Tab-separated table of C-alpha atoms and ligand atoms in Angstrom:
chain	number	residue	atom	x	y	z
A	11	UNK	CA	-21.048	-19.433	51.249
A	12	UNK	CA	-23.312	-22.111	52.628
A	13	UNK	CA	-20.448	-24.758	52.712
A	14	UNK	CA	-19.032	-23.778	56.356
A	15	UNK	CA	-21.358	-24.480	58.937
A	16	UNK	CA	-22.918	-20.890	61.205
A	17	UNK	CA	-20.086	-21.568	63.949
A	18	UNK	CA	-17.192	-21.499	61.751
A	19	UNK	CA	-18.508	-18.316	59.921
A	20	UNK	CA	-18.547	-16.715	63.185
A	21	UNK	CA	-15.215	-17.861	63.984
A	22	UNK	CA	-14.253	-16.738	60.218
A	23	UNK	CA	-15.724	-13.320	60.980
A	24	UNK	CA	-13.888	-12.729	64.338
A	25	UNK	CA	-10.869	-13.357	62.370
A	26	UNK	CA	-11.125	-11.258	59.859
A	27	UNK	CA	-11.064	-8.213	61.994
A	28	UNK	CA	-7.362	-8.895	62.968
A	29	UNK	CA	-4.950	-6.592	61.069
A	30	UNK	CA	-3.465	-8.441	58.197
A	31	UNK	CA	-6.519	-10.720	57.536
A	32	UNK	CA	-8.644	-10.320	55.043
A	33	UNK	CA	-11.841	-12.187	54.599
A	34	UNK	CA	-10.206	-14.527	52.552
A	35	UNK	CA	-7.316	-15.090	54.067
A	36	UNK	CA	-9.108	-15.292	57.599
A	37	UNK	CA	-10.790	-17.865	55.973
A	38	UNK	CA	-7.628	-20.153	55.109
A	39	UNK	CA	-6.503	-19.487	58.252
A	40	UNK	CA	-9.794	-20.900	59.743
A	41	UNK	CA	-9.618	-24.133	57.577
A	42	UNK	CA	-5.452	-24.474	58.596
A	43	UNK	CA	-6.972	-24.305	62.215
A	44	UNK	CA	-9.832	-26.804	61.841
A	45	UNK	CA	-7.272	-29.258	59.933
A	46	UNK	CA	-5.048	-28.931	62.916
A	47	UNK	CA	-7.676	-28.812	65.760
A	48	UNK	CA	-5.819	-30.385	68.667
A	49	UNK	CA	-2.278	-29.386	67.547
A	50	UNK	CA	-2.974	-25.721	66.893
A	51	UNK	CA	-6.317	-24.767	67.265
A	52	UNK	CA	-7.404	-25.681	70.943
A	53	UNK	CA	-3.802	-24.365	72.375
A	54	UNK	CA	-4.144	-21.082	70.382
A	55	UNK	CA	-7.954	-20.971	71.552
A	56	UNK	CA	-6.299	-21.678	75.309
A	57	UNK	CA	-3.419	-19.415	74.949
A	58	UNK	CA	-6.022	-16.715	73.783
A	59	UNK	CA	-8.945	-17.173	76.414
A	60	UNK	CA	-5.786	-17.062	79.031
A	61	UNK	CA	-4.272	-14.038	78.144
A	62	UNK	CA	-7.697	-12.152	77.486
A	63	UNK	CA	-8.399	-12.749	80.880
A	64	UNK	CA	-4.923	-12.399	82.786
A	65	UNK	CA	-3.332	-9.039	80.745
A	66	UNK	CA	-4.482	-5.989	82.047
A	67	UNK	CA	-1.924	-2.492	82.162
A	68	UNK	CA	0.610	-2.776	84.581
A	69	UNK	CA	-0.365	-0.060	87.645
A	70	UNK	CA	3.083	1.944	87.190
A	71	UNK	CA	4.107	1.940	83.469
A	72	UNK	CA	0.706	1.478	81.555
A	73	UNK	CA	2.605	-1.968	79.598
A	74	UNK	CA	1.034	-5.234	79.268
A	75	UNK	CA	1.528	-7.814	81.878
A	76	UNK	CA	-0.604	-10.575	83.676
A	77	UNK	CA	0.089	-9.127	87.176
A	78	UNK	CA	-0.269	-5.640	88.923
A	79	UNK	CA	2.864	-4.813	87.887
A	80	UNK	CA	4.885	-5.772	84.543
A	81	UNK	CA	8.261	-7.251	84.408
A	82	UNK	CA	10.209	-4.135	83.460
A	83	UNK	CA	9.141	-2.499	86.326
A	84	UNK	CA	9.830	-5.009	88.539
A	85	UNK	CA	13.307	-5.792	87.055
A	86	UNK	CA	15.824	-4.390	89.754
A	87	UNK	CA	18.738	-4.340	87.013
A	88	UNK	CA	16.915	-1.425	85.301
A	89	UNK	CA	17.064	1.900	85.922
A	90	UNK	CA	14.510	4.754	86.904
A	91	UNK	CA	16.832	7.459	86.090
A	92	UNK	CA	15.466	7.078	82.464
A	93	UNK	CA	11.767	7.345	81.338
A	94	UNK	CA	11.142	6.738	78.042
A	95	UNK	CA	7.540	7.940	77.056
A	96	UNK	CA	5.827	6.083	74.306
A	97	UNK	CA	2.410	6.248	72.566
A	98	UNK	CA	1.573	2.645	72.562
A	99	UNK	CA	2.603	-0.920	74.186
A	100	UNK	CA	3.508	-1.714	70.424
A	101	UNK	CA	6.127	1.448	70.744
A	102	UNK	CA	7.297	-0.071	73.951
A	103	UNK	CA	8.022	-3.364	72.470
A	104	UNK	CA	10.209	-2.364	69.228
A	105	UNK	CA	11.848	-0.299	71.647
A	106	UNK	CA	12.351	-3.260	73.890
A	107	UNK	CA	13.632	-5.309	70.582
A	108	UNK	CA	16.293	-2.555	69.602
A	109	UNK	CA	17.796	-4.023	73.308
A	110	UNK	CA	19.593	-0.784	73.909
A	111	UNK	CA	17.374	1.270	76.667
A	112	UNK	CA	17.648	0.140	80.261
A	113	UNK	CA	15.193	2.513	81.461
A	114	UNK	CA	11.568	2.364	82.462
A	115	UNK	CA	8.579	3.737	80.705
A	116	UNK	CA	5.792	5.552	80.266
A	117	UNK	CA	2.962	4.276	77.762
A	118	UNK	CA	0.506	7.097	77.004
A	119	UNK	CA	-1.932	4.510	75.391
A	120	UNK	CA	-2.683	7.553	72.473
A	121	UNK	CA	-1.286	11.253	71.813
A	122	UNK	CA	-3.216	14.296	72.953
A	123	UNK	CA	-6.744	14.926	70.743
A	124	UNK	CA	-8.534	17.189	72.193
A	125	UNK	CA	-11.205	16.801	69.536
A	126	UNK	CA	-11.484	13.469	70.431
A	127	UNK	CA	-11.640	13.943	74.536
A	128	UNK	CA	-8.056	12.488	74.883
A	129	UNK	CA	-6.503	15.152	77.146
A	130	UNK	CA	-3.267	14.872	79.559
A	131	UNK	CA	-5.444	12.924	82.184
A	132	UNK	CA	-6.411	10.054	80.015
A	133	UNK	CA	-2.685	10.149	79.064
A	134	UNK	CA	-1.944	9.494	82.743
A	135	UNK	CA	0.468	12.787	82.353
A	136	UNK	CA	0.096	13.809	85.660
A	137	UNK	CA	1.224	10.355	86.970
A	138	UNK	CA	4.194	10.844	84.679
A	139	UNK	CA	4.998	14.168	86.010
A	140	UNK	CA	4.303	12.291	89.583
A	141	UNK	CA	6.793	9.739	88.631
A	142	UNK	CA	9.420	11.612	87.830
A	143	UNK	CA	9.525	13.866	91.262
A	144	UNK	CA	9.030	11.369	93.547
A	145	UNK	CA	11.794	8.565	91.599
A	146	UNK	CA	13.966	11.635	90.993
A	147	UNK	CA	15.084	10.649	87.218
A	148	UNK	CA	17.445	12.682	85.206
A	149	UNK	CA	15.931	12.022	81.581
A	150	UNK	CA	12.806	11.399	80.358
A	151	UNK	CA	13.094	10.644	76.681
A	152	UNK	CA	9.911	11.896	74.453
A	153	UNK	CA	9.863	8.766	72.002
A	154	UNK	CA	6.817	9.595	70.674
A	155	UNK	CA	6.037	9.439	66.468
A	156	UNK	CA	6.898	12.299	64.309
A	157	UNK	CA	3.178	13.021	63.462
A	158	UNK	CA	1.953	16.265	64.023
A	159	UNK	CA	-0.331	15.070	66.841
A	160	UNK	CA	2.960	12.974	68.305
A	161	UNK	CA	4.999	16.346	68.645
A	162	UNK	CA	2.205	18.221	69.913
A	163	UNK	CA	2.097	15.857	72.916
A	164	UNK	CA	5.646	15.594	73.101
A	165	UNK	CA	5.991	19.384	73.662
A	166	UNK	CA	3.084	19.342	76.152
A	167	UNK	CA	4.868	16.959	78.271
A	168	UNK	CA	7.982	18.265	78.050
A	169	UNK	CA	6.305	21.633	79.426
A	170	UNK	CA	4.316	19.827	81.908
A	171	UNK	CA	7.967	18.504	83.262
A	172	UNK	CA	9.686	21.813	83.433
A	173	UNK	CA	8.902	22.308	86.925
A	174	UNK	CA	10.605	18.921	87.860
A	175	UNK	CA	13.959	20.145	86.420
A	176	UNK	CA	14.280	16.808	84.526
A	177	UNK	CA	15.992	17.027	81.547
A	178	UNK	CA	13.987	15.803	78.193
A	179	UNK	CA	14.913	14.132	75.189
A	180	UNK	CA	13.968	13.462	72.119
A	181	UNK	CA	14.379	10.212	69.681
A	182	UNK	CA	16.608	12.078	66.769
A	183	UNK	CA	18.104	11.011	63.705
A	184	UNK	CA	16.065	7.949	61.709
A	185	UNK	CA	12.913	8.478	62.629
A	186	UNK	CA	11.232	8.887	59.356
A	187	UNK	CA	9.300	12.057	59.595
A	188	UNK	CA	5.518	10.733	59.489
A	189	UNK	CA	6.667	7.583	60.281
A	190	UNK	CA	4.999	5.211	63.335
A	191	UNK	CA	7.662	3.932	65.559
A	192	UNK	CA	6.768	0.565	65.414
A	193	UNK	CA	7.324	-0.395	61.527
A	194	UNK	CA	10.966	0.987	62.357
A	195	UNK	CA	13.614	-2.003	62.087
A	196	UNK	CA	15.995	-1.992	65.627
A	197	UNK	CA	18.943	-0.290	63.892
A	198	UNK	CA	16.984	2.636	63.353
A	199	UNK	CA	15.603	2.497	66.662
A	200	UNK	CA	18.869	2.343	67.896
A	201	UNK	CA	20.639	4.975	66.320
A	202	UNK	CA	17.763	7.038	66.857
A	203	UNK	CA	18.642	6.732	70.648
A	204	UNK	CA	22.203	6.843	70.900
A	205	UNK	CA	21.250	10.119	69.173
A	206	UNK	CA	18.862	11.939	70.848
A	207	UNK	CA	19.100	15.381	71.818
A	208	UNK	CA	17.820	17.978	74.282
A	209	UNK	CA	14.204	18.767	73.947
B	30	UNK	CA	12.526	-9.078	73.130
B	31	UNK	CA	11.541	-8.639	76.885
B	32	UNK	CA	8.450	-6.200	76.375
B	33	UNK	CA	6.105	-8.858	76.255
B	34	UNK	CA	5.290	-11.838	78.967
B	35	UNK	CA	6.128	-15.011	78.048
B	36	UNK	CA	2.268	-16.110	78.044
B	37	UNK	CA	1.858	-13.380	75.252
B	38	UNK	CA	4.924	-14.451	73.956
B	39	UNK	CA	3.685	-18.167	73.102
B	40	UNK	CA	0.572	-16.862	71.884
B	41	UNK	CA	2.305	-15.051	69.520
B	42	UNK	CA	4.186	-17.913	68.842
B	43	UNK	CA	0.984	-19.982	68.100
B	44	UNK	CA	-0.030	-16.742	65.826
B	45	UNK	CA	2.682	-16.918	63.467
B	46	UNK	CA	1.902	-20.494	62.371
B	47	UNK	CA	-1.100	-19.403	60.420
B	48	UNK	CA	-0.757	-19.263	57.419
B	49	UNK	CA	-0.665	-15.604	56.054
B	50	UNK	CA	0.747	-13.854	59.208
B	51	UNK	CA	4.531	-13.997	59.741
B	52	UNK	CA	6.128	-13.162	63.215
B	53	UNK	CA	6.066	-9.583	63.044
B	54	UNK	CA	2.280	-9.564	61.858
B	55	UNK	CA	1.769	-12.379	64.192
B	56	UNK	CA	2.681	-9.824	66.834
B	57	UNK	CA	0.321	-6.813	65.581
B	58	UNK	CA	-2.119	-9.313	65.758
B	59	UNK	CA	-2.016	-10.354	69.245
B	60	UNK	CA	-1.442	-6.731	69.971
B	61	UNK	CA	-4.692	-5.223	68.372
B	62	UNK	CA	-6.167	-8.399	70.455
B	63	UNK	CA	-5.029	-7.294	73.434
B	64	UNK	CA	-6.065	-4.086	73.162
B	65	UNK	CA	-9.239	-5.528	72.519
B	66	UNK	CA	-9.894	-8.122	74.810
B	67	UNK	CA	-13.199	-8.144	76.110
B	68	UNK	CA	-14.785	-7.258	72.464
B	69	UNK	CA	-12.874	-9.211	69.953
B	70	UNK	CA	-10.137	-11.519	72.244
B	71	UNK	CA	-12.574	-13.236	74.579
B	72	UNK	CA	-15.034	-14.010	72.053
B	73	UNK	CA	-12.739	-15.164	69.439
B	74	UNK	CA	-11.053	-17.190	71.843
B	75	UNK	CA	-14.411	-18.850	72.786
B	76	UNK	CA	-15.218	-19.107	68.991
B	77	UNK	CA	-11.875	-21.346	68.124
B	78	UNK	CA	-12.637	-23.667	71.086
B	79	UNK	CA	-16.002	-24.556	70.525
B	80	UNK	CA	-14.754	-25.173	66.684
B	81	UNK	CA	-12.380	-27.013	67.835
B	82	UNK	CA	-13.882	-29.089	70.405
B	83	UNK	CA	-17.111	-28.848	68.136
B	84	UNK	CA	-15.888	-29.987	64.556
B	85	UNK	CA	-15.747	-32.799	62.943
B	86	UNK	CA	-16.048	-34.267	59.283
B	87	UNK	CA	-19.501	-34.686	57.940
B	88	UNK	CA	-19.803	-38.848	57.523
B	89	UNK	CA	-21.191	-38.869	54.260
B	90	UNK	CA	-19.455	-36.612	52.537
B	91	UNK	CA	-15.919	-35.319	54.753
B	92	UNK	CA	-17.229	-31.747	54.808
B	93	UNK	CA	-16.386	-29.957	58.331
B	94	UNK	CA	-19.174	-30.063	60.550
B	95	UNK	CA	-20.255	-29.514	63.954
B	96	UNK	CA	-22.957	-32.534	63.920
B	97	UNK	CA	-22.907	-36.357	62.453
B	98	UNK	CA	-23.691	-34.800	59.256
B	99	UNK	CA	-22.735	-31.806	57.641
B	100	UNK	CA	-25.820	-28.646	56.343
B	101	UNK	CA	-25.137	-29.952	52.531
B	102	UNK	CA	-25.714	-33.547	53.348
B	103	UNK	CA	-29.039	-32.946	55.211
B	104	UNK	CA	-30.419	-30.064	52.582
B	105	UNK	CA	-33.554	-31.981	51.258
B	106	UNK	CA	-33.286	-29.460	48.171
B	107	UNK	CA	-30.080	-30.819	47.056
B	108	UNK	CA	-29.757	-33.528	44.894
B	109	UNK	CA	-27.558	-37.254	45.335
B	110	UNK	CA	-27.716	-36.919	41.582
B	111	UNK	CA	-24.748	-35.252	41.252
B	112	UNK	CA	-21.543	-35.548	43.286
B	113	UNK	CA	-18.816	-33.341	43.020
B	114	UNK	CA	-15.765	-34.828	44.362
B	115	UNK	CA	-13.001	-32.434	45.780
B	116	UNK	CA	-9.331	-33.119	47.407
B	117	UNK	CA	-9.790	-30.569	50.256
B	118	UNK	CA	-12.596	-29.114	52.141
B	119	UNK	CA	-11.183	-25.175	51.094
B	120	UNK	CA	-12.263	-26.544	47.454
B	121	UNK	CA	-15.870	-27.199	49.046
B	122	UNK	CA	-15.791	-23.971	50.174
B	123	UNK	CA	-14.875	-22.576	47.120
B	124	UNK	CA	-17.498	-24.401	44.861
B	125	UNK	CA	-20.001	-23.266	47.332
B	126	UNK	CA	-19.153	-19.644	47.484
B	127	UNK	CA	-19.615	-20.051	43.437
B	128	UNK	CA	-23.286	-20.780	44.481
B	129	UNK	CA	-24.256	-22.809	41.002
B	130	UNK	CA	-23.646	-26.403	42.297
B	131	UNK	CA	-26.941	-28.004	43.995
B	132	UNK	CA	-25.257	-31.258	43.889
B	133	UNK	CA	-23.457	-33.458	47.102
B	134	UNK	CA	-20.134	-33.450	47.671
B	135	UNK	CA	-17.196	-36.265	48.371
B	136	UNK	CA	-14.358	-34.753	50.174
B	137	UNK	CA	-11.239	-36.599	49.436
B	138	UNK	CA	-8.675	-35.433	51.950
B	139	UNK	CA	-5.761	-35.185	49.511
B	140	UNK	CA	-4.618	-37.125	46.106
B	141	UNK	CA	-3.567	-40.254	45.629
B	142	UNK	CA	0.233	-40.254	46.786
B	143	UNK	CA	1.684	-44.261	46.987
B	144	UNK	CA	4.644	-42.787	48.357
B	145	UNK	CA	3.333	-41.156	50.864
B	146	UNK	CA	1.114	-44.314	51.686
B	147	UNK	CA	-2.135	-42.180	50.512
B	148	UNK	CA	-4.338	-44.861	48.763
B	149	UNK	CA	-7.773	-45.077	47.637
B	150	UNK	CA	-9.065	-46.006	51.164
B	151	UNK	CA	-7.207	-43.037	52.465
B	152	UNK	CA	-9.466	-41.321	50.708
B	153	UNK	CA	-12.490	-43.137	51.055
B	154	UNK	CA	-13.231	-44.165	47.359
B	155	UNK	CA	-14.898	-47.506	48.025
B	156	UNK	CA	-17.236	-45.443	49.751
B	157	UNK	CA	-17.889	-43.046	47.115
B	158	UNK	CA	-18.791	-46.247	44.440
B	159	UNK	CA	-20.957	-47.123	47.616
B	160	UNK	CA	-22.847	-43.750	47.742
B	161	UNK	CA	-23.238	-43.772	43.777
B	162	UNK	CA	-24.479	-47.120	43.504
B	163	UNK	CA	-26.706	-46.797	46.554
B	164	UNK	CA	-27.892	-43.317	45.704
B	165	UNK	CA	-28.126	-44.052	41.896
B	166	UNK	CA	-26.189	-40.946	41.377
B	167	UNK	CA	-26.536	-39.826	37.595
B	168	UNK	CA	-23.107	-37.859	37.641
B	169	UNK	CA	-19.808	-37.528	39.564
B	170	UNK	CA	-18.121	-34.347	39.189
B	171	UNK	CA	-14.277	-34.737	39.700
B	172	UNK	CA	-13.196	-31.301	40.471
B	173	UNK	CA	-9.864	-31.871	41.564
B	174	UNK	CA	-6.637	-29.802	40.636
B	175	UNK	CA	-4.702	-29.955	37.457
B	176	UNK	CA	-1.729	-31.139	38.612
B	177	UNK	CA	-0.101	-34.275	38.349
B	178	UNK	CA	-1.511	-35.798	41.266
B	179	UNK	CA	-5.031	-34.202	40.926
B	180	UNK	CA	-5.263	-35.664	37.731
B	181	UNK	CA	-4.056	-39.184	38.091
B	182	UNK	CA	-6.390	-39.247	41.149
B	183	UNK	CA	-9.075	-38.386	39.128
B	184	UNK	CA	-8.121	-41.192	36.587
B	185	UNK	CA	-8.402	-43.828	39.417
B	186	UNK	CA	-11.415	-42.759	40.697
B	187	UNK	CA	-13.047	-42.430	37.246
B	188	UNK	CA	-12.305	-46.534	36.838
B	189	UNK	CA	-13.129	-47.200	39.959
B	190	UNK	CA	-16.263	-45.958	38.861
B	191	UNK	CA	-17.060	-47.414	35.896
B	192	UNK	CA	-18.926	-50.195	37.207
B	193	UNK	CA	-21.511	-48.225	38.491
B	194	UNK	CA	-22.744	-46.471	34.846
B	195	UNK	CA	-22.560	-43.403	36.765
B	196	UNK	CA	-21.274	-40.472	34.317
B	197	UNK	CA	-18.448	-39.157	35.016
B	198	UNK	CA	-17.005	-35.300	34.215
B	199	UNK	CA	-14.506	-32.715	35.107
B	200	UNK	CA	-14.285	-29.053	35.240
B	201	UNK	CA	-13.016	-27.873	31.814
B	202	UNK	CA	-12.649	-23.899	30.508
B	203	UNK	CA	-11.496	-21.817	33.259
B	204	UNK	CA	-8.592	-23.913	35.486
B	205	UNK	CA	-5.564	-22.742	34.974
B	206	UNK	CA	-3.178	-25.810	34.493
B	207	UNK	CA	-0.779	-26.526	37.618
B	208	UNK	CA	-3.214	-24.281	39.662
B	209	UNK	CA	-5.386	-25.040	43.014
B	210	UNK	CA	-9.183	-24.991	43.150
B	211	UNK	CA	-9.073	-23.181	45.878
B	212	UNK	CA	-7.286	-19.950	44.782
B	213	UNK	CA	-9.651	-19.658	41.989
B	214	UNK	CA	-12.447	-16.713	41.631
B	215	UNK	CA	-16.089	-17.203	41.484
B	216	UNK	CA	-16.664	-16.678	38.087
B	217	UNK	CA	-14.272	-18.743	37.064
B	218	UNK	CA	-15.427	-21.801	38.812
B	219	UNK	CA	-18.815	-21.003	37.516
B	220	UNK	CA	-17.685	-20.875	34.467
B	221	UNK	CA	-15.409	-24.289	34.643
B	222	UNK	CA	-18.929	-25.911	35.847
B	223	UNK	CA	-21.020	-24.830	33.146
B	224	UNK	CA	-18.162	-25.968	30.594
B	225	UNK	CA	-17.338	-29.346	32.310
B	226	UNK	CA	-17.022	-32.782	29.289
B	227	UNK	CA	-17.119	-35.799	29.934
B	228	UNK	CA	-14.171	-37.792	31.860
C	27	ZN	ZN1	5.327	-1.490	84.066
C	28	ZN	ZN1	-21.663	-33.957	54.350
């Protein structure tokens, strides 16, 4: 394609890594941009460069947030007697979206893979396990996915927590078995929590 | 949904009005950039504003460009002989990516629409009887689409032509009536050029 000049290749490129973009689509989504430079283009560019450089993980939960600390944490109307651990920020916010759980959480960033050097430390288990003793919660709630590598984890938190005397949970019914938490729609999501049981 | 700051809450906004990627694969997106902001955020971010601060359309010819003049206009192996005269710049694109065409282009910007107060200046057709009379262009190519619109256009601008001599054609075999140029595979568009009769 020698139409588009070397820059906008590039930029078609760097778009066509983002899930859901193909090269060809990235491509029409290039051209929509460049048709609708200072409308669309140069805020998305700005909105982009800005949160690239403000997000980091928030210091107690591991979610996304442009300070030290993110909002949930910070919210006063929420509760640490609840932990809910999740694999990913993605996990976090479909969790967030079934607007049921009033807790805090706990994002792993990954599940245990010991092949792959991700052990309980990169996990930031021990801060959980620090978390929970010093906040004194009652529940932490394992809402990690039913993979095989999910429930592994899940069980070695929920051993690494016996000494705390918390009680664990788990997300129950409509979680599809193999299934990623965060393709579920919010009524699964919620009736998966209403109906968790005892670890 | 609270998860999320508002800052990464407008960029997902800003996301979901490309086309291809609706709100919920808006926010995948802008997750997977997150996750990968120093590698793929930063320097995509950088890549859309420099397009957009950097792009323009080519003067001769309307193609998208980051100088005066766009790579096609300022090829010394391409010929003025034949232009090939398209409604959008994604049909440049796509004529190019069929790599057969060694011709110039005329980027219309749209079709003729009175209604919607598009006329022939909107899209610049005294200046393409300029550039064929100046150039002594042998050929115009109208390669516009097969719908109403496309085809009336291409009406007009074959009369407007006719003073010049220049020959005028259109792709034949190959474009499926009612369809865009742009959705079109290689071959076909090679084969549509090879095939194209007279106007
Ligand atoms: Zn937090
Ligand atoms: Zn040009």
């Amino acid at each position: 394609m020698s139409g588009p000049q070397s820059d906008i290749e590039a930029l078609i490129g760097l778009m066509a890594r983002l899930p859901g973009l193909g090269p060809r689509s990235a491509r029409r989504a290039v051209l929509h941009l460049l048709r609708k430079r200072s409308l669309l283009m140069a805020p998305l560019a700005d909105a982009m460069a800005r949160a690239a450089r403000d997000t980091r993980n928030c210091g107690i939960c591991g979610n996304l947030t442009s300070g030290d600390f993110c909002a949930i944490c910070q919210d006063p109307a929420r509760s640490d007697r609840e932990i809910c651990v999740v694999e990913d920020v993605a996990d976090l916010w479909a969790m967030e979206a079934a607007g049921i759980f009033r807790g805090r959480y706990h994002v792993l960033g990954g599940r245990l893979s010991p092949l792959d050097g991700i052990g309980p430390e990169e996990l930031r288990v021990p801060d959980l396990v620090r978390r929970v003793s010093t906040k004194g919660s009652d529940e932490v709630i394992l809402a990690l996915s039913t993979t095989v590598d999910g429930q592994s984890t899940a069980h070695y938190i929920a051993d690494a927590l016996t000494g705390t005397g918390v009680k664990t949970s788990t997300l129950a019914q409509g979680v599809p078995v193999g299934g990623e938490l965060d393709y579920l729609d919010e009524g699964t999501i919620s009736a998966a929590l209403r109906a968790r049981r005892s670890f």
